Amino acid sequence: MADQLTLGLIGSGNIGGALARLAVDAGLNVVLSNSRGPETLADLVAELGPRARAATPAQAAAAGDWVVVAVPLKHHRRVPAAPLAGKVVLDTTNYYPERDGSIAELDAEQVTTSELLQRHLLDSEVVKAFNNIWVKHLLSLPRPAGAPARSVLPIAGDTTEAKAAATRLIDLLGFDVLDTGPLADSWRFQRDAPAYVGLYFKDQQEMTADDPGGPVTADELRTALAAAVRPGEAA
């Protein structure tokens, strides 16, 4: 039963807050956390209602049946590893050198952001998810299972079991899922790739702030993923 399941959130900013809202709407319990302390989340908890509570990152990690990491990439080593042992961790991070500082392995395309987090969380199973959609569209595009206008989100992960668990959560939150392969392939929907953010705009030419979002099919997502080219590689 959904009402017996809990989503833990490490990071409760735009993406974390949006996922918390979707989770509560889906009947899940939510434990939110951030780097500034549970008391700073009082307003968000009050808005979300009785299914939500605030805690420390370690407590949110321990409480979650799934745990979402939604922190700036430069802080990924602050994510508490011990309470996440054996858990599926959904990673929303993107690499912004102007914010995160230069990371040589990422600059050289030798590793993906989720592989970095997986190195830190050796005893967890990391699944890349929710990083390629604008927060406004994350909130506007969910639809019930089977709805003809239900959008598809990509995931990547190194085990079938972890991806199945992530798919269950994403389905509860209102999206279908396309498995894109292992974490090493998650670069195909990283920042600035064809499957990143713009794909979910209704008007992909203008992409204005008031755009309501448009549904994305599995075939459309596959086409965008196939069009991805790493810097230095021929198209």
Short mmCIF file of C-alpha atoms in Angstrom, two decimals:
data_model
loop_
_atom_site.label_atom_id
_atom_site.label_comp_id
_atom_site.label_asym_id
_atom_site.label_seq_id
_atom_site.Cartn_x
_atom_site.Cartn_y
_atom_site.Cartn_z
CA MET A 1 0.00 0.00 0.00
CA ALA A 2 1.34 3.43 -0.95
CA ASP A 3 0.34 4.93 2.40
CA GLN A 4 2.76 2.58 4.15
CA LEU A 5 5.71 3.63 1.98
CA THR A 6 8.07 6.54 2.55
CA LEU A 7 10.11 8.72 0.25
CA GLY A 8 13.21 10.19 1.86
CA LEU A 9 14.60 13.40 0.39
CA ILE A 10 18.17 14.58 0.85
CA GLY A 11 17.83 18.09 -0.47
CA SER A 12 14.47 19.86 -0.44
CA GLY A 13 14.94 22.69 -2.89
CA ASN A 14 13.10 23.01 -6.20
CA ILE A 15 13.36 19.40 -7.35
CA GLY A 16 13.17 17.87 -3.87
CA GLY A 17 10.17 20.00 -2.98
CA ALA A 18 8.39 19.12 -6.22
CA LEU A 19 8.97 15.40 -5.69
CA ALA A 20 7.68 15.74 -2.14
CA ARG A 21 4.46 17.28 -3.46
CA LEU A 22 4.01 14.51 -6.02
CA ALA A 23 4.72 11.86 -3.41
CA VAL A 24 2.15 13.24 -0.97
CA ASP A 25 -0.40 13.47 -3.79
CA ALA A 26 0.32 9.80 -4.54
CA GLY A 27 -0.35 8.83 -0.92
CA LEU A 28 3.26 8.32 0.13
CA ASN A 29 4.78 9.53 3.36
CA VAL A 30 7.64 11.99 2.96
CA VAL A 31 10.68 12.78 5.10
CA LEU A 32 12.42 15.95 3.97
CA SER A 33 15.89 17.15 4.82
CA ASN A 34 18.42 19.77 3.82
CA SER A 35 21.81 21.05 4.92
CA ARG A 36 20.35 23.85 7.07
CA GLY A 37 18.33 21.84 9.55
CA PRO A 38 14.77 20.51 9.90
CA GLU A 39 13.45 23.74 11.38
CA THR A 40 14.05 25.53 8.06
CA LEU A 41 11.55 23.19 6.37
CA ALA A 42 8.62 24.03 8.65
CA ASP A 43 6.70 25.99 6.02
CA LEU A 44 7.05 23.26 3.39
CA VAL A 45 6.03 20.56 5.86
CA ALA A 46 2.97 22.60 6.86
CA GLU A 47 2.04 23.03 3.20
CA LEU A 48 2.40 19.29 2.50
CA GLY A 49 0.32 18.21 5.46
CA PRO A 50 0.38 15.26 7.85
CA ARG A 51 2.16 12.86 5.52
CA ALA A 52 5.30 15.01 5.63
CA ARG A 53 7.89 15.64 8.30
CA ALA A 54 11.34 17.18 8.41
CA ALA A 55 14.49 15.49 9.68
CA THR A 56 18.24 15.42 9.25
CA PRO A 57 19.71 13.92 6.06
CA ALA A 58 20.75 10.80 7.95
CA GLN A 59 17.25 10.40 9.35
CA ALA A 60 15.64 10.93 5.95
CA ALA A 61 18.03 8.36 4.48
CA ALA A 62 17.15 5.83 7.16
CA ALA A 63 13.39 6.40 6.85
CA GLY A 64 13.01 6.10 3.10
CA ASP A 65 11.88 3.05 1.18
CA TRP A 66 13.36 5.07 -1.66
CA VAL A 67 15.70 8.01 -1.15
CA VAL A 68 16.19 10.88 -3.58
CA VAL A 69 19.44 12.85 -3.62
CA ALA A 70 18.67 16.37 -4.87
CA VAL A 71 21.71 18.38 -3.82
CA PRO A 72 24.25 20.38 -5.84
CA LEU A 73 26.79 17.95 -7.28
CA LYS A 74 29.64 19.61 -5.40
CA HIS A 75 28.05 18.42 -2.16
CA HIS A 76 27.55 14.78 -3.16
CA ARG A 77 30.19 13.53 -0.71
CA ARG A 78 28.15 15.00 2.16
CA VAL A 79 25.33 12.54 1.49
CA PRO A 80 25.29 10.14 4.48
CA ALA A 81 26.40 6.74 3.22
CA ALA A 82 25.83 4.44 6.20
CA PRO A 83 22.02 4.85 6.52
CA LEU A 84 21.68 4.37 2.75
CA ALA A 85 23.36 0.94 2.73
CA GLY A 86 21.20 -1.55 0.84
CA LYS A 87 18.81 1.12 -0.43
CA VAL A 88 17.85 2.39 -3.86
CA VAL A 89 18.98 6.00 -4.24
CA LEU A 90 17.58 8.13 -7.04
CA ASP A 91 20.11 10.72 -8.18
CA THR A 92 18.85 13.98 -9.69
CA THR A 93 22.21 15.76 -9.89
CA ASN A 94 23.53 17.68 -12.88
CA TYR A 95 27.00 19.09 -13.40
CA TYR A 96 27.29 22.88 -13.53
CA PRO A 97 31.00 23.80 -13.45
CA GLU A 98 30.17 27.42 -12.67
CA ARG A 99 28.45 26.21 -9.49
CA ASP A 100 30.21 22.93 -8.70
CA GLY A 101 33.75 23.84 -9.71
CA SER A 102 35.65 21.96 -12.37
CA ILE A 103 35.65 18.17 -11.98
CA ALA A 104 38.32 16.76 -14.29
CA GLU A 105 36.72 13.34 -14.82
CA LEU A 106 33.44 14.92 -15.85
CA ASP A 107 35.14 17.47 -18.06
CA ALA A 108 36.94 14.59 -19.82
CA GLU A 109 33.69 12.58 -20.09
CA GLN A 110 35.38 9.70 -18.25
CA VAL A 111 32.56 9.26 -15.76
CA THR A 112 28.97 10.37 -15.23
CA THR A 113 27.59 12.31 -12.30
CA SER A 114 25.71 9.27 -11.04
CA GLU A 115 28.83 7.13 -11.20
CA LEU A 116 30.49 9.67 -8.91
CA LEU A 117 27.63 9.34 -6.44
CA GLN A 118 27.73 5.54 -6.72
CA ARG A 119 31.43 5.59 -5.81
CA HIS A 120 30.53 7.47 -2.67
CA LEU A 121 27.56 5.24 -1.86
CA LEU A 122 29.31 1.91 -2.32
CA ASP A 123 26.66 -0.08 -0.46
CA SER A 124 23.66 1.53 -2.17
CA GLU A 125 22.18 1.12 -5.64
CA VAL A 126 22.08 4.45 -7.48
CA VAL A 127 19.57 5.11 -10.25
CA LYS A 128 19.72 8.27 -12.35
CA ALA A 129 16.30 9.94 -12.56
CA PHE A 130 14.44 13.27 -12.60
CA ASN A 131 17.48 15.27 -13.73
CA ASN A 132 16.31 16.00 -17.28
CA ILE A 133 12.98 17.74 -16.67
CA TRP A 134 12.29 21.30 -15.56
CA VAL A 135 10.69 21.49 -12.13
CA LYS A 136 7.59 23.24 -13.48
CA HIS A 137 6.99 20.40 -15.94
CA LEU A 138 7.74 17.81 -13.28
CA LEU A 139 4.68 19.20 -11.51
CA SER A 140 2.46 19.78 -14.56
CA LEU A 141 2.95 16.59 -16.58
CA PRO A 142 2.11 13.70 -14.21
CA ARG A 143 -0.86 11.62 -15.34
CA PRO A 144 -2.56 8.46 -14.05
CA ALA A 145 -1.25 5.10 -15.22
CA GLY A 146 -2.56 4.30 -18.68
CA ALA A 147 -3.47 7.89 -19.55
CA PRO A 148 -2.82 8.60 -23.25
CA ALA A 149 -0.89 11.81 -22.51
CA ARG A 150 1.39 10.29 -19.86
CA SER A 151 5.01 11.36 -20.29
CA VAL A 152 8.04 9.11 -20.18
CA LEU A 153 11.15 9.79 -18.10
CA PRO A 154 14.53 8.12 -18.61
CA ILE A 155 16.37 6.21 -15.93
CA ALA A 156 19.79 4.56 -15.81
CA GLY A 157 21.21 2.12 -13.29
CA ASP A 158 23.50 -0.84 -12.89
CA THR A 159 21.04 -3.44 -11.58
CA THR A 160 17.69 -4.63 -12.81
CA GLU A 161 16.34 -4.72 -9.27
CA ALA A 162 17.21 -1.10 -8.51
CA LYS A 163 15.69 0.10 -11.77
CA ALA A 164 12.52 -1.87 -11.06
CA ALA A 165 12.24 -0.19 -7.66
CA ALA A 166 12.81 3.25 -9.20
CA THR A 167 10.22 2.50 -11.89
CA ARG A 168 7.65 1.70 -9.22
CA LEU A 169 8.22 5.06 -7.54
CA ILE A 170 8.14 7.00 -10.79
CA ASP A 171 4.94 5.24 -11.82
CA LEU A 172 3.33 6.21 -8.51
CA LEU A 173 4.37 9.82 -9.13
CA GLY A 174 2.67 9.89 -12.53
CA PHE A 175 5.20 9.03 -15.23
CA ASP A 176 6.15 6.08 -17.41
CA VAL A 177 9.80 5.04 -17.55
CA LEU A 178 12.34 4.24 -20.25
CA ASP A 179 15.34 2.20 -19.12
CA THR A 180 18.38 3.63 -20.92
CA GLY A 181 20.96 1.18 -19.59
CA PRO A 182 23.71 1.42 -16.95
CA LEU A 183 24.86 4.51 -15.11
CA ALA A 184 27.68 4.87 -17.62
CA ASP A 185 25.06 5.63 -20.29
CA SER A 186 23.26 8.33 -18.30
CA TRP A 187 25.29 10.97 -20.14
CA ARG A 188 22.68 10.64 -22.88
CA PHE A 189 20.23 12.68 -20.79
CA GLN A 190 22.66 14.90 -18.95
CA ARG A 191 22.77 18.69 -19.16
CA ASP A 192 22.53 20.10 -22.71
CA ALA A 193 21.80 16.72 -24.34
CA PRO A 194 18.79 16.52 -26.72
CA ALA A 195 16.78 14.67 -24.03
CA TYR A 196 17.50 17.34 -21.42
CA VAL A 197 14.70 19.69 -20.28
CA GLY A 198 13.72 21.19 -23.66
CA LEU A 199 12.13 17.94 -24.80
CA TYR A 200 9.29 18.44 -22.29
CA PHE A 201 8.37 21.95 -23.43
CA LYS A 202 5.14 22.23 -25.39
CA ASP A 203 6.77 24.94 -27.50
CA GLN A 204 10.31 23.72 -28.03
CA GLN A 205 11.22 26.77 -30.10
CA GLU A 206 10.35 29.53 -27.63
CA MET A 207 10.65 27.64 -24.30
CA THR A 208 9.20 30.46 -22.22
CA ALA A 209 8.76 30.44 -18.45
CA ASP A 210 4.99 30.07 -18.77
CA ASP A 211 5.19 26.99 -20.99
CA PRO A 212 2.81 24.35 -19.57
CA GLY A 213 4.81 21.38 -20.78
CA GLY A 214 3.91 18.79 -23.35
CA PRO A 215 3.74 15.00 -23.12
CA VAL A 216 6.76 13.03 -24.31
CA THR A 217 6.34 9.54 -25.71
CA ALA A 218 8.80 6.67 -25.42
CA ASP A 219 9.62 6.94 -29.12
CA GLU A 220 10.29 10.66 -28.85
CA LEU A 221 12.55 10.06 -25.87
CA ARG A 222 14.42 7.24 -27.67
CA THR A 223 15.02 9.53 -30.65
CA ALA A 224 16.43 12.26 -28.40
CA LEU A 225 18.65 9.81 -26.54
CA ALA A 226 19.98 8.39 -29.81
CA ALA A 227 20.86 11.89 -30.99
CA ALA A 228 23.16 12.54 -28.03
CA VAL A 229 26.81 13.06 -28.91
CA ARG A 230 29.65 13.41 -26.46
CA PRO A 231 32.00 16.37 -26.96
CA GLY A 232 34.78 15.40 -29.33
CA GLU A 233 32.81 12.59 -30.95
CA ALA A 234 31.47 12.77 -34.47
CA ALA A 235 27.71 13.07 -34.83
#
